[in-house]
mmCIF file of C-alpha atoms in Angstrom:
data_model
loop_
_atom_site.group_PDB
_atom_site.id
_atom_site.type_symbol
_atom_site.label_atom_id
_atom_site.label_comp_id
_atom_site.label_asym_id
_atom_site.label_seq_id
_atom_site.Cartn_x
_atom_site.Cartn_y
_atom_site.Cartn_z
ATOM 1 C CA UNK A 1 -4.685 13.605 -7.078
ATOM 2 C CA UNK A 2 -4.630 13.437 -3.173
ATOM 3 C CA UNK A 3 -6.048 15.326 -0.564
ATOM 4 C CA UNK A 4 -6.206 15.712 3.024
ATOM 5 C CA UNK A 5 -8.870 16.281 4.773
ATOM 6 C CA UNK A 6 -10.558 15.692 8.926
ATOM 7 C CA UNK A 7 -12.944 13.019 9.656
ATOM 8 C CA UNK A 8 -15.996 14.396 11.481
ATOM 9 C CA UNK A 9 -18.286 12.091 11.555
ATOM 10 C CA UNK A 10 -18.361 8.732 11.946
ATOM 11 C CA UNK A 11 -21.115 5.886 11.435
ATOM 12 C CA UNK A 12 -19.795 2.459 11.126
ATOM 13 C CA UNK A 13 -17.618 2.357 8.210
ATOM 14 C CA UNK A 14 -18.843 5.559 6.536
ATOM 15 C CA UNK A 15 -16.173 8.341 7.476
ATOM 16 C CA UNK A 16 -17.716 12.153 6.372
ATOM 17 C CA UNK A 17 -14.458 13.696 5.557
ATOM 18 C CA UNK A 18 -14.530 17.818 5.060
ATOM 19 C CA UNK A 19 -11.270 19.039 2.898
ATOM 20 C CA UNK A 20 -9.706 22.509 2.846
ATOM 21 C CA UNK A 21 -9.486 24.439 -0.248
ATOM 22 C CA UNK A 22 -6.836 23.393 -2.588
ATOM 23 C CA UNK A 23 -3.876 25.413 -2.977
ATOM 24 C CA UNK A 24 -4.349 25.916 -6.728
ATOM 25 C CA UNK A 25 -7.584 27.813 -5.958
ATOM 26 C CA UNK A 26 -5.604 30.530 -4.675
ATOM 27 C CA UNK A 27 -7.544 33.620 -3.179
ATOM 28 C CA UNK A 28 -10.082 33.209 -5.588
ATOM 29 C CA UNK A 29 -13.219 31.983 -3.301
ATOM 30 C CA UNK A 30 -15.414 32.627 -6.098
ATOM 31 C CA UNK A 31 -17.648 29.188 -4.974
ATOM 32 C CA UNK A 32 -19.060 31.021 -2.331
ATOM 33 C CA UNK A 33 -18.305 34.546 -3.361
ATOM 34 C CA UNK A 34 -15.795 35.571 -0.965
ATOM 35 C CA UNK A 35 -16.818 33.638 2.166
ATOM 36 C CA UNK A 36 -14.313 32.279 4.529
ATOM 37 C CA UNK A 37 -16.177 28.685 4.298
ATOM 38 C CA UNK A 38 -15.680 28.700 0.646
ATOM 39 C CA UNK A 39 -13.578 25.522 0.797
ATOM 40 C CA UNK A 40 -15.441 23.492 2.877
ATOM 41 C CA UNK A 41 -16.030 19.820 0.608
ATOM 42 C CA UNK A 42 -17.803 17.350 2.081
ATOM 43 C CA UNK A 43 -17.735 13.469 1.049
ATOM 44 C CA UNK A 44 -18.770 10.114 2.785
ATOM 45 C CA UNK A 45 -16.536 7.474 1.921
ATOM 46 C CA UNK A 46 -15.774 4.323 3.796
ATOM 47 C CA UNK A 47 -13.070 3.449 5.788
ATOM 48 C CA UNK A 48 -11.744 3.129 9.237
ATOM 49 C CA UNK A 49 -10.883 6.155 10.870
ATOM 50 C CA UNK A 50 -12.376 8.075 14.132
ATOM 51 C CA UNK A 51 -13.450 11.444 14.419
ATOM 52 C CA UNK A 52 -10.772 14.270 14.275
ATOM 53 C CA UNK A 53 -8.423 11.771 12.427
ATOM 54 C CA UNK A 54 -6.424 13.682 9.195
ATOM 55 C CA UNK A 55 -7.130 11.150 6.067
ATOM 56 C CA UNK A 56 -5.129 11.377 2.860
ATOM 57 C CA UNK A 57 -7.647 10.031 0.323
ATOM 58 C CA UNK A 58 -6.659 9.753 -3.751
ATOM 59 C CA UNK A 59 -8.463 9.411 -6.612
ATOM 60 C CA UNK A 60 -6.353 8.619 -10.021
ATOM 61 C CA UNK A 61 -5.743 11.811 -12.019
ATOM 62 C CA UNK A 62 -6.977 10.174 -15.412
ATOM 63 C CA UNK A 63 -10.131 9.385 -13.446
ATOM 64 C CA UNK A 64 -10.257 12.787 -12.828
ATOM 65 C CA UNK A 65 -10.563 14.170 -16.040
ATOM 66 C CA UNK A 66 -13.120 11.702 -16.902
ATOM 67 C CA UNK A 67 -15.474 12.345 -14.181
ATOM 68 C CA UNK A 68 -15.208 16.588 -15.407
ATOM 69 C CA UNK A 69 -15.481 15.467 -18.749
ATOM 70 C CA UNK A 70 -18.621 13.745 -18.003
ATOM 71 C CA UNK A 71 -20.203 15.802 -15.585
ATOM 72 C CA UNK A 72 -20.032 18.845 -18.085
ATOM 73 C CA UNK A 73 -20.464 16.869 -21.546
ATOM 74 C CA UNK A 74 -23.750 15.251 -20.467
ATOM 75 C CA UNK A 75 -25.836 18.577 -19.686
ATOM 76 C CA UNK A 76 -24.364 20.277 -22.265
ATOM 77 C CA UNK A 77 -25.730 17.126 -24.991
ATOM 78 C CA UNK A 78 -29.045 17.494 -22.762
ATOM 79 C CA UNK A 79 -29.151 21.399 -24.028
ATOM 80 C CA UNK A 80 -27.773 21.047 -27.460
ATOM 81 C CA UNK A 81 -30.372 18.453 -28.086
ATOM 82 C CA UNK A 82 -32.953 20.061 -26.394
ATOM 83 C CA UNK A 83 -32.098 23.386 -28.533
ATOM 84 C CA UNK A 84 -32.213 21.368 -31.868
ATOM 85 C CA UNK A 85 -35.584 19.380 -30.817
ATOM 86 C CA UNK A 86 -36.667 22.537 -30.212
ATOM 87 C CA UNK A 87 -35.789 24.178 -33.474
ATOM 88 C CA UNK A 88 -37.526 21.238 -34.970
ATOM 89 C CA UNK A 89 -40.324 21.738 -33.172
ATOM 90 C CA UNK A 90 -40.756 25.617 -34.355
ATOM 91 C CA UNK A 91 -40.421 24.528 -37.669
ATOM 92 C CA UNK A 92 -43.277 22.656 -37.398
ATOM 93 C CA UNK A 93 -45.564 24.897 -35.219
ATOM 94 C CA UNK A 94 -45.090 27.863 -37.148
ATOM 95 C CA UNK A 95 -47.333 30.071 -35.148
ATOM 96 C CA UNK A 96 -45.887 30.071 -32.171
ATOM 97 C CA UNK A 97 -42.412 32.143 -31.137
ATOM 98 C CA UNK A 98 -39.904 29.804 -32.302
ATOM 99 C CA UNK A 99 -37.015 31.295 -29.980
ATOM 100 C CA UNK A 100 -39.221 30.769 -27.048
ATOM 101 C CA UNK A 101 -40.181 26.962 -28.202
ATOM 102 C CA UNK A 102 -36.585 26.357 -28.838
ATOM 103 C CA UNK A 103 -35.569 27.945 -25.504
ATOM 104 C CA UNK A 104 -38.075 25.729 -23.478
ATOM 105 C CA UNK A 105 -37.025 22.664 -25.140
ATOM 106 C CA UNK A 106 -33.543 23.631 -24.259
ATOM 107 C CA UNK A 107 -34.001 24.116 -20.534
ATOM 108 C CA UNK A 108 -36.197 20.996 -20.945
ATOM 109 C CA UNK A 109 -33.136 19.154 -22.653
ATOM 110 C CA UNK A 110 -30.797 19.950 -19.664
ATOM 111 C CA UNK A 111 -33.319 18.983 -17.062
ATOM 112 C CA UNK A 112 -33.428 15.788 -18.702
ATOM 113 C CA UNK A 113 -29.487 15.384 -18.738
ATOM 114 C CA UNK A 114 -29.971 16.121 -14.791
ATOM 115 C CA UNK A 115 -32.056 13.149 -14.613
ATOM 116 C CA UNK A 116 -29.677 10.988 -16.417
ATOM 117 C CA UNK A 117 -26.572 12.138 -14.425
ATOM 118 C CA UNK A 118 -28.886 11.375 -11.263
ATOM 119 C CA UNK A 119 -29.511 7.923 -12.275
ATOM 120 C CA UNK A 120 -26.314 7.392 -13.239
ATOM 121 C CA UNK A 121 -24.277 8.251 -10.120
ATOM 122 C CA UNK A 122 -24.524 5.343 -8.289
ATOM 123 C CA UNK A 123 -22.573 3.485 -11.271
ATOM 124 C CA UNK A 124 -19.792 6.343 -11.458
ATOM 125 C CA UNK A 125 -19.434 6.413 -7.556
ATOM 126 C CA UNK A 126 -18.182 2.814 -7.445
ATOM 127 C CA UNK A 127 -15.089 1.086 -8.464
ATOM 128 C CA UNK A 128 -12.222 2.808 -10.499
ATOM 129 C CA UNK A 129 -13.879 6.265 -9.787
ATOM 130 C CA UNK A 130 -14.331 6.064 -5.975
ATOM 131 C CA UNK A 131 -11.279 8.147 -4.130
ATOM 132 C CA UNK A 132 -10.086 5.928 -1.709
ATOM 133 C CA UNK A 133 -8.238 5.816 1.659
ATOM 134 C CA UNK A 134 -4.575 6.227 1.512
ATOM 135 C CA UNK A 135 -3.374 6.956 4.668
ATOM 136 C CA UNK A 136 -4.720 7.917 8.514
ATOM 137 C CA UNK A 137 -3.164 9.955 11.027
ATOM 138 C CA UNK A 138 -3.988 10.096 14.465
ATOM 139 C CA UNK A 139 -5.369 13.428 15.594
ATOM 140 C CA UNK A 140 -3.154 15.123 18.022
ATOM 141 C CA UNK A 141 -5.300 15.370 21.043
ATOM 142 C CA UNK A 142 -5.823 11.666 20.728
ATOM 143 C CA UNK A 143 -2.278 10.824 20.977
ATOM 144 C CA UNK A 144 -1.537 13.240 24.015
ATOM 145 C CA UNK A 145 -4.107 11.376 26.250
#
């Protein structure tokens, strides 16, 4: 998968690149319900560019899948545990409101999976799952002057 996007910033070697919308979104702009900034994404990534530069960057489709695989499969394991801890739990504390125990838990499970996803970012972010720089073009206004 590739995208273009427009350096604007730039510290060093770390380029903050912003990207349109994709086409396949369509008119949808439900991530921001309806506003006209709805496809504004943001990532640092390093590189050599300067500001106002358009940068192709790529990521490997199978890598793609992977990373939404993961980033949904983890919280939902955090809440399906949570929700059967829980129902354990009830069983055993009989006077209490067992939907309320197991709905805790739940919420408690998926706060948990958070924390795992958090801890394991820095591991995902490097190597074969990192976009990376494909191409650079000059911006316009730098090659006029």
């Amino acid at each position: 998968m590739t995208n273009k996007g427009i350096v604007t910033q730039v510290n060093g070697d770390v380029l903050t690149i912003v990207f349109d919308r994709p086409e396949a979104c369509g008119d949808c702009h439900n991530c921001m319900r309806g506003s006209e900034d709805c496809a504004k994404h943001t990532i640092t990534l390093r590189g050599k560019a300067e500001k106002g530069d358009v940068v192709e960057v790529e990521i490997d489709d199978s890598n793609v899948v992977a990373m939404s695989a993961t980033a949904y499969l983890i919280p939902l394991a955090g809440f399906g545990l949570g929700l059967g801890g829980g129902w354990l739990l009830s069983r055993a504390l009989t006077g209490l409101n067992a939907e309320l125990i197991m709905a805790l838990c739940a919420v408690a499970g998926t706060g948990l999976a958070y924390l795992v996803m958090r801890a394991l970012d820095p591991r995902f972010a490097k190597g074969r799952w990192e976009p990376r720089i494909v191409s650079v073009t000059r911006s316009a206004a730098k090659e006029e002057a």
